[in-house]
mmCIF file of C-alpha atoms and ligand atoms in Angstrom:
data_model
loop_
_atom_site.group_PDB
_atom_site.id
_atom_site.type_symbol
_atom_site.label_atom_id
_atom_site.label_comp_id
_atom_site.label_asym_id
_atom_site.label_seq_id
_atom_site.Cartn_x
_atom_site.Cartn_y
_atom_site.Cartn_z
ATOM 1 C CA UNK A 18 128.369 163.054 78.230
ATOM 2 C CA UNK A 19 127.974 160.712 81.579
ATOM 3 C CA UNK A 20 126.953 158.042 78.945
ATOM 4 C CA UNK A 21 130.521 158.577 77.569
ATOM 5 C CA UNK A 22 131.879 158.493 81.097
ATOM 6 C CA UNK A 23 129.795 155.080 81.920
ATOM 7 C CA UNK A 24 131.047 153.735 79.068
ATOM 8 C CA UNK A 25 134.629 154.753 79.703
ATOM 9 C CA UNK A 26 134.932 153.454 83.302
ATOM 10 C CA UNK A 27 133.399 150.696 82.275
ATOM 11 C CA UNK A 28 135.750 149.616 80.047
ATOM 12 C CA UNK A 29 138.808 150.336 82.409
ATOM 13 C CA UNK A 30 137.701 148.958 85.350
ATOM 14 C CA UNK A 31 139.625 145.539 85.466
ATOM 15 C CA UNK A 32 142.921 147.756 85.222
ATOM 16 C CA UNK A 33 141.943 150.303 86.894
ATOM 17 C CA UNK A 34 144.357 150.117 89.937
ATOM 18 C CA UNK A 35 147.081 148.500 88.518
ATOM 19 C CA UNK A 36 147.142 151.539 85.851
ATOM 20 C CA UNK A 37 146.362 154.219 89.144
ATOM 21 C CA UNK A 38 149.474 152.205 91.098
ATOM 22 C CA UNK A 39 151.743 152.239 87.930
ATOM 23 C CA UNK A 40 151.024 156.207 86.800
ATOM 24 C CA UNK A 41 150.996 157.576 90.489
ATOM 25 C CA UNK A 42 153.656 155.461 91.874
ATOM 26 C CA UNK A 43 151.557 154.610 94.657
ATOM 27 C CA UNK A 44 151.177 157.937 95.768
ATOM 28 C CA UNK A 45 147.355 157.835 95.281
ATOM 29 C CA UNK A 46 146.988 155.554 98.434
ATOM 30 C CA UNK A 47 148.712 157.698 100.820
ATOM 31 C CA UNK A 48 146.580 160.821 99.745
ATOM 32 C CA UNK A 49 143.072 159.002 100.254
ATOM 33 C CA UNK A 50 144.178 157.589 103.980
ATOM 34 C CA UNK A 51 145.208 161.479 104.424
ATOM 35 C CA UNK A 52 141.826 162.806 102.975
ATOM 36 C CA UNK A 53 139.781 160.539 104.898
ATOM 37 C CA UNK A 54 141.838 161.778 108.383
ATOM 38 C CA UNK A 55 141.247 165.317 107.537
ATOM 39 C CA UNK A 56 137.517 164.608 107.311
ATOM 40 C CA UNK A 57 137.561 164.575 110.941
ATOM 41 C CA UNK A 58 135.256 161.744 110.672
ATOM 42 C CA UNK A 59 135.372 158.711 113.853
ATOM 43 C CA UNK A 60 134.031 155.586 114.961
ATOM 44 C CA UNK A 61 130.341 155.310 115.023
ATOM 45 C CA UNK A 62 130.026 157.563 112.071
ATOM 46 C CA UNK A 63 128.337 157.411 108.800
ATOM 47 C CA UNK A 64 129.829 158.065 105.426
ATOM 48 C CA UNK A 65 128.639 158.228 102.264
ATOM 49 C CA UNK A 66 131.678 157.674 99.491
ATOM 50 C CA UNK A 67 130.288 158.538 95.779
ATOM 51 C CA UNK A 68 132.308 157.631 92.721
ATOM 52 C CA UNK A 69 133.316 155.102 94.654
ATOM 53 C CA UNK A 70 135.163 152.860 91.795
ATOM 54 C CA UNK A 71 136.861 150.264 92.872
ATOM 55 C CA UNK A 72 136.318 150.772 96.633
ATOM 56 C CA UNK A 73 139.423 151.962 97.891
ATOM 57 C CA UNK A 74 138.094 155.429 99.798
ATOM 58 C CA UNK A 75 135.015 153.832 100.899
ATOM 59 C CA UNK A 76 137.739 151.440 102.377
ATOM 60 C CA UNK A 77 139.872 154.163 103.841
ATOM 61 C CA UNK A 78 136.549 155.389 105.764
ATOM 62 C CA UNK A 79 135.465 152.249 107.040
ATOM 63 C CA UNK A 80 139.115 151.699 108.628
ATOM 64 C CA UNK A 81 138.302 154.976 110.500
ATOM 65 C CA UNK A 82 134.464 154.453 111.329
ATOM 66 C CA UNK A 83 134.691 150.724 112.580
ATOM 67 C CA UNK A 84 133.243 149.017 113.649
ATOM 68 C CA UNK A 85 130.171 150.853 114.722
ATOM 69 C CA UNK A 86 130.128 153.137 111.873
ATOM 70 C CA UNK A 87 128.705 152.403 108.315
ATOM 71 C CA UNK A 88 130.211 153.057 104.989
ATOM 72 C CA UNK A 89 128.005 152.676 101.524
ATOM 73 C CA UNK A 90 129.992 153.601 98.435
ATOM 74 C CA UNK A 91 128.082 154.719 95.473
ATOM 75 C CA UNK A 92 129.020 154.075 91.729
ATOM 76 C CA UNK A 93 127.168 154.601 88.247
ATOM 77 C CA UNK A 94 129.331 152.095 86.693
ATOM 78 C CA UNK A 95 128.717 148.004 87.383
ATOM 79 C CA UNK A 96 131.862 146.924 86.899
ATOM 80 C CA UNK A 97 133.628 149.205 89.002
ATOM 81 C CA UNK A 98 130.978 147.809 91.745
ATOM 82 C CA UNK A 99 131.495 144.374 91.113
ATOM 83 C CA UNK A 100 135.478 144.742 92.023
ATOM 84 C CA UNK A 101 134.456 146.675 95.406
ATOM 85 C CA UNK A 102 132.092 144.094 96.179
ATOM 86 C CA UNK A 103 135.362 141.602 95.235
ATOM 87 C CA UNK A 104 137.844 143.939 97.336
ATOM 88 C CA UNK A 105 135.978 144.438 100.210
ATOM 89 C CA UNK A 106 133.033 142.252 100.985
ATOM 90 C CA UNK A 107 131.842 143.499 104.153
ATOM 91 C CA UNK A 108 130.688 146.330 102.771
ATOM 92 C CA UNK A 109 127.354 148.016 101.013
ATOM 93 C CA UNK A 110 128.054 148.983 97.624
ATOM 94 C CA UNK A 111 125.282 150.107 95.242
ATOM 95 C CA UNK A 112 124.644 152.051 91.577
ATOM 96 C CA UNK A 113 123.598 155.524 91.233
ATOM 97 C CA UNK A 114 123.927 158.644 89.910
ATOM 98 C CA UNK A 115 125.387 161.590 92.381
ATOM 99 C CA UNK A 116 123.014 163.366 90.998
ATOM 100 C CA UNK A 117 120.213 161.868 91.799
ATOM 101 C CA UNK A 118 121.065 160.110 95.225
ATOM 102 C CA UNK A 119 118.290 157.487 96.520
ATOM 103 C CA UNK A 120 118.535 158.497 99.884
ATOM 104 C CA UNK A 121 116.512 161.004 102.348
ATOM 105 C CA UNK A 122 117.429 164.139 103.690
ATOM 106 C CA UNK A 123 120.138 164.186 106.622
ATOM 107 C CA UNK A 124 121.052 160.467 106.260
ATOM 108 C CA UNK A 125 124.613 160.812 106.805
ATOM 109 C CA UNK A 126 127.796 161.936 108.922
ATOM 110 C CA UNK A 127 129.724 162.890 106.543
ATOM 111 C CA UNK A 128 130.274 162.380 102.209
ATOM 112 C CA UNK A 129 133.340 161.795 100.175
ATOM 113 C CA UNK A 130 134.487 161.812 96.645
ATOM 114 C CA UNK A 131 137.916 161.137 95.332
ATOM 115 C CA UNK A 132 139.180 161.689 91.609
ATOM 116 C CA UNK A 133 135.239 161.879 91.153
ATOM 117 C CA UNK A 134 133.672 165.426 91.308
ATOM 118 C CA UNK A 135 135.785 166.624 87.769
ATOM 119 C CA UNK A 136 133.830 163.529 85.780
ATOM 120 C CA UNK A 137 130.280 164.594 87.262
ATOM 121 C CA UNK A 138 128.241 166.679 83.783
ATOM 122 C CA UNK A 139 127.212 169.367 86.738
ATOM 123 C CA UNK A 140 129.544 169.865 89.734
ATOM 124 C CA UNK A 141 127.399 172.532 91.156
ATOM 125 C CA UNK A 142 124.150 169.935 91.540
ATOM 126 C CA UNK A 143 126.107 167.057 92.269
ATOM 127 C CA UNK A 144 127.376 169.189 95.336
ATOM 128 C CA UNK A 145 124.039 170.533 96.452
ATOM 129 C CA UNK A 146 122.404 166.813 96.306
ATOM 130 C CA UNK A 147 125.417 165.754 98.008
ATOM 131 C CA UNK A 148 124.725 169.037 100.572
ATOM 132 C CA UNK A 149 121.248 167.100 100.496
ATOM 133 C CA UNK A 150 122.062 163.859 102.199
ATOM 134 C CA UNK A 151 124.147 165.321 104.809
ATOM 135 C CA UNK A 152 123.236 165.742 108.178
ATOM 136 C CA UNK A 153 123.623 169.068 110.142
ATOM 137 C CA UNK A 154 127.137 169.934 110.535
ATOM 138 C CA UNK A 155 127.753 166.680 108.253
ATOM 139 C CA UNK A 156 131.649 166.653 106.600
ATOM 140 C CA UNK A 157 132.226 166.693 103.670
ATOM 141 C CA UNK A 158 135.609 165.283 101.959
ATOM 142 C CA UNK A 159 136.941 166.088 98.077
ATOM 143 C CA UNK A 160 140.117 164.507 96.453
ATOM 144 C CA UNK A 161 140.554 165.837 92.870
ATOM 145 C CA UNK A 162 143.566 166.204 90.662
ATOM 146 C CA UNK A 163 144.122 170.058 90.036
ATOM 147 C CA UNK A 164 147.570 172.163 88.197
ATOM 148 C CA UNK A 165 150.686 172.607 90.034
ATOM 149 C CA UNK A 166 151.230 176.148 90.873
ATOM 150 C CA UNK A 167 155.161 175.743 90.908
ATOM 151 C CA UNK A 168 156.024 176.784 86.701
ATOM 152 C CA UNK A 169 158.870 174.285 86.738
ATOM 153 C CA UNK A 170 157.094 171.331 88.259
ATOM 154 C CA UNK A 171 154.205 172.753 86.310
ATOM 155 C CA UNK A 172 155.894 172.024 83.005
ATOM 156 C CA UNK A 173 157.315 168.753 84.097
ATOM 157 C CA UNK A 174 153.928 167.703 84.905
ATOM 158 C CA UNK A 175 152.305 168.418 82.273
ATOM 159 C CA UNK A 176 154.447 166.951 79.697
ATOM 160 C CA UNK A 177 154.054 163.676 82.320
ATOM 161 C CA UNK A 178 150.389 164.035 82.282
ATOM 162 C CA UNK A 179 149.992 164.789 78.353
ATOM 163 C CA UNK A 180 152.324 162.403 76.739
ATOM 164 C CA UNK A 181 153.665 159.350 79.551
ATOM 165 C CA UNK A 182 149.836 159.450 81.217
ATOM 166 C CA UNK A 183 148.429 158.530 77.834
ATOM 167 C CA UNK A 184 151.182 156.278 76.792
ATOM 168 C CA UNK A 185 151.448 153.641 79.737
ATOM 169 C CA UNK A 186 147.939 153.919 80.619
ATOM 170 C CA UNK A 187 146.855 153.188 76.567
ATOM 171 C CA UNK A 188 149.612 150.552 77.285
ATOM 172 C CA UNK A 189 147.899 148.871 80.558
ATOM 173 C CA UNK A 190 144.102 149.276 79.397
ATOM 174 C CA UNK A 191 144.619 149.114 75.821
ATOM 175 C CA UNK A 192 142.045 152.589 76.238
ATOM 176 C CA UNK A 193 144.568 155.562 75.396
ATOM 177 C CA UNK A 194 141.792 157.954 75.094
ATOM 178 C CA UNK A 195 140.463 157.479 78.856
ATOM 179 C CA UNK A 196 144.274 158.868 79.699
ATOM 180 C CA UNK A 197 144.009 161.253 77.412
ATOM 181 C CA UNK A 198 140.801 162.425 79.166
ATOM 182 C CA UNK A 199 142.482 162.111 82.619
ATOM 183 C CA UNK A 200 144.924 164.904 82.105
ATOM 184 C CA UNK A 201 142.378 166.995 80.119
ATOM 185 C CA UNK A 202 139.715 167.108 82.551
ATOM 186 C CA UNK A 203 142.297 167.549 85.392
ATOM 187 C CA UNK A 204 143.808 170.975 83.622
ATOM 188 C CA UNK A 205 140.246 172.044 82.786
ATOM 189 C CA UNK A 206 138.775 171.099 86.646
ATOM 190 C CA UNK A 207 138.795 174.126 88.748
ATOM 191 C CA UNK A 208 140.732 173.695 91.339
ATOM 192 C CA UNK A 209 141.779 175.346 94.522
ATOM 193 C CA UNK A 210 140.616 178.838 95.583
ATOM 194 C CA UNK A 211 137.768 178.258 92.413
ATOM 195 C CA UNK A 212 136.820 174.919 93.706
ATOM 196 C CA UNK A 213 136.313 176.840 97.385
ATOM 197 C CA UNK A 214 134.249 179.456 96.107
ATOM 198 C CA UNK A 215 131.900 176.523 94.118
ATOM 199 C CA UNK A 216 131.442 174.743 97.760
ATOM 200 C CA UNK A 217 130.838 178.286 98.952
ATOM 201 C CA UNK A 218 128.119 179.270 96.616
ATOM 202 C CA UNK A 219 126.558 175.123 97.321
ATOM 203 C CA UNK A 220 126.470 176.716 100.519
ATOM 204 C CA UNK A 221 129.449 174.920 102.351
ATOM 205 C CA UNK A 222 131.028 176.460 105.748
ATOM 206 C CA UNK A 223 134.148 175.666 107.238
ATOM 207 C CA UNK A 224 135.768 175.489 103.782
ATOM 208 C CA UNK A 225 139.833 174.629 104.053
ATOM 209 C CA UNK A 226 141.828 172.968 101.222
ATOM 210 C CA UNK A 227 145.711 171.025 101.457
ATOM 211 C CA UNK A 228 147.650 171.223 98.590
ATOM 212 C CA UNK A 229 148.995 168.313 97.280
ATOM 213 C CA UNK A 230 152.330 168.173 95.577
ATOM 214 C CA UNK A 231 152.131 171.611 94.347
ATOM 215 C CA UNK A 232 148.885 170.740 93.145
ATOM 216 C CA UNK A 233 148.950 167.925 91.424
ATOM 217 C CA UNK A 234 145.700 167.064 93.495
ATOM 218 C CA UNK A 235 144.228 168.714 96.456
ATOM 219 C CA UNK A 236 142.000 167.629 99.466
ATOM 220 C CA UNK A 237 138.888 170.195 99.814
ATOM 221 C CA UNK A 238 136.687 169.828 103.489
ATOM 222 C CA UNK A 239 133.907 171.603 104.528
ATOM 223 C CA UNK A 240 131.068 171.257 106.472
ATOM 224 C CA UNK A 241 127.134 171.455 105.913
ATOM 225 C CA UNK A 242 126.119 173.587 108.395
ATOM 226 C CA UNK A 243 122.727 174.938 106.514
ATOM 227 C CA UNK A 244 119.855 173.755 107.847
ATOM 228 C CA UNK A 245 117.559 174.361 105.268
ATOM 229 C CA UNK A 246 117.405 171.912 102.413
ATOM 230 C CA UNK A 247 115.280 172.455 99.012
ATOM 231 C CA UNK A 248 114.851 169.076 97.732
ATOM 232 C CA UNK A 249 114.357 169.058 93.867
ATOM 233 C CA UNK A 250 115.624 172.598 93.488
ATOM 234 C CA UNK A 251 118.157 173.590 90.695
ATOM 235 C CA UNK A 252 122.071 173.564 91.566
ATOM 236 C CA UNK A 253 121.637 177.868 91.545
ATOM 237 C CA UNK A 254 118.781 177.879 94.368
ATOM 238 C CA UNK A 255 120.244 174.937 96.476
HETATM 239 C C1 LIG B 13 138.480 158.185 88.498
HETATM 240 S S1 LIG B 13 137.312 157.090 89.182
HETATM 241 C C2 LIG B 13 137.559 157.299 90.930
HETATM 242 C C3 LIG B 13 137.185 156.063 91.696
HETATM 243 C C4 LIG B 13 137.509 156.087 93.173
HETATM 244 N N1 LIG B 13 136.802 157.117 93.885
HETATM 245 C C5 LIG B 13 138.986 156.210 93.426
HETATM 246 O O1 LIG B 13 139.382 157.035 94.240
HETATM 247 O O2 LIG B 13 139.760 155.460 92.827
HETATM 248 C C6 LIG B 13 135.808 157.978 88.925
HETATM 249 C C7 LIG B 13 134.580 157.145 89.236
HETATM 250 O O3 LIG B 13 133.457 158.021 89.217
HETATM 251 C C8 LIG B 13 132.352 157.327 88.690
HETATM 252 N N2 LIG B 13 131.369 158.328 88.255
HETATM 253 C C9 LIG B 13 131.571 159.327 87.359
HETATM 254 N N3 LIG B 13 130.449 160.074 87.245
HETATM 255 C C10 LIG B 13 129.540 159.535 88.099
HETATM 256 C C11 LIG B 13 128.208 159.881 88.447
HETATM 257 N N4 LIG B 13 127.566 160.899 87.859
HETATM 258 N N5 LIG B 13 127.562 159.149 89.381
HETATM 259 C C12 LIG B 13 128.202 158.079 89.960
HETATM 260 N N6 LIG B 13 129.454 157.697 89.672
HETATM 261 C C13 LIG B 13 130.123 158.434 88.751
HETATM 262 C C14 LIG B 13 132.952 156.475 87.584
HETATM 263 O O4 LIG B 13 132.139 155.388 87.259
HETATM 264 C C15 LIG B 13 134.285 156.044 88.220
HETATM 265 O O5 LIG B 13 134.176 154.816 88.880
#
């Protein structure tokens, strides 16, 4: 499956943001500079952003954390990296897996992922090695696409997300079936009160979540406030 994903990404990435900008309508930029605020996170800090794509919430972090703070955004997918690195090069961008981070115990102030966590094969260890790398008391930060909860704007999205999604973004990135997969894995992603009580049981405190237009996406942050970690254990005993 993350094979698939690679391979998907991979093949989208030059179109990536015009296709986000075009679908969205530009909404998607205002809901990562509000995600990153609600992280709590200030200058000096450090911040790890996985799924980073094409750099743009790594971005939204540094603007906060400058200039003393650091900000390394973490990909599996080259050519996602390479437009970062194009984007913004003053900072670190590198390829990995989020589930297997290269990075020691405690290294960081706080973690984000946006539209990144729903693609991941297993949320549960992706969020424990995440849980890993985090300092004591460490933020963490979560934008993912989830269902509206109003039915009528319910409906109306979902005929958006099933048929126009699929259609313009085939159009842009001549790849209908990676819009096809957007909408799928956002209606099958669980989100809201389920996604809570996954951070809970990756032992998360301080869990809160802001609803986004009825749910069309929502901003999850919590707060690592174990201080016990269990390197190399399975997602259930993390
Ligand atoms: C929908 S894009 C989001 C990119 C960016 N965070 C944003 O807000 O635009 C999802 C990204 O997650 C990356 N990704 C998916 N699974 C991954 C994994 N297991 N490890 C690292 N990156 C992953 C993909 O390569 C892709 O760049």
């Amino acid at each position: 499956m993350s094979s698939e994903v690679q391979e998907m990404f991979e093949n989208i990435a030059s179109r990536y943001d015009a296709t986000n900008d075009v679908l969205s309508f530009g909404i998607h930029r205002l809901w990562r500079r509000e995600a990153a605020r609600l992280s709590g996170l200030t200058s000096g800090a450090s911040v790890l952003d996985l799924c980073c794509g094409t750099g743009d919430f790594a971005n939204a972090f540094s603007k906060l954390v400058s200039p003393s703070g650091v900000v390394i955004g973490v990909d599996f997918v080259n050519p996602m990296l390479r437009l970062a690195k194009q984007k913004y090069g003053d900072m670190i961008f590198m390829q990995a897996d989020v589930l297997t981070l290269p990075f020691a115990d405690k290294s960081f102030d706080g973690a984000s992922i946006a539209f990144g966590i729903r693609n991941v094969d297993n949320i549960r260890q992706a969020l424990c090695e995440i849980r890993r790398v985090l300092k004591h008391d460490g933020a963490l930060v979560v934008l993912e696409f989830g269902t509206p909860t109003l039915p009528v704007f319910r409906e109306f999205y979902r005929l958006y997300a099933r048929h126009v999604m699929p259609l313009v973004g085939g159009l842009i990135t001549k790849n209908r079936a990676a819009y096809e997969y957007l909408p799928r894995t956002a209606e099958q992603f669980p989100s809201g009160q389920e996604f809570l009580d996954i951070l809970d049981q990756c032992r998360f405190k301080n869990l809160q979540l802001k609803k986004l237009l009825s749910g069309i996406a929502y901003i999850y942050t919590a707060n690592n406030l174990s201080s016990e970690v269990k390197v190399g254990k399975s997602a259930a005993n993390c």
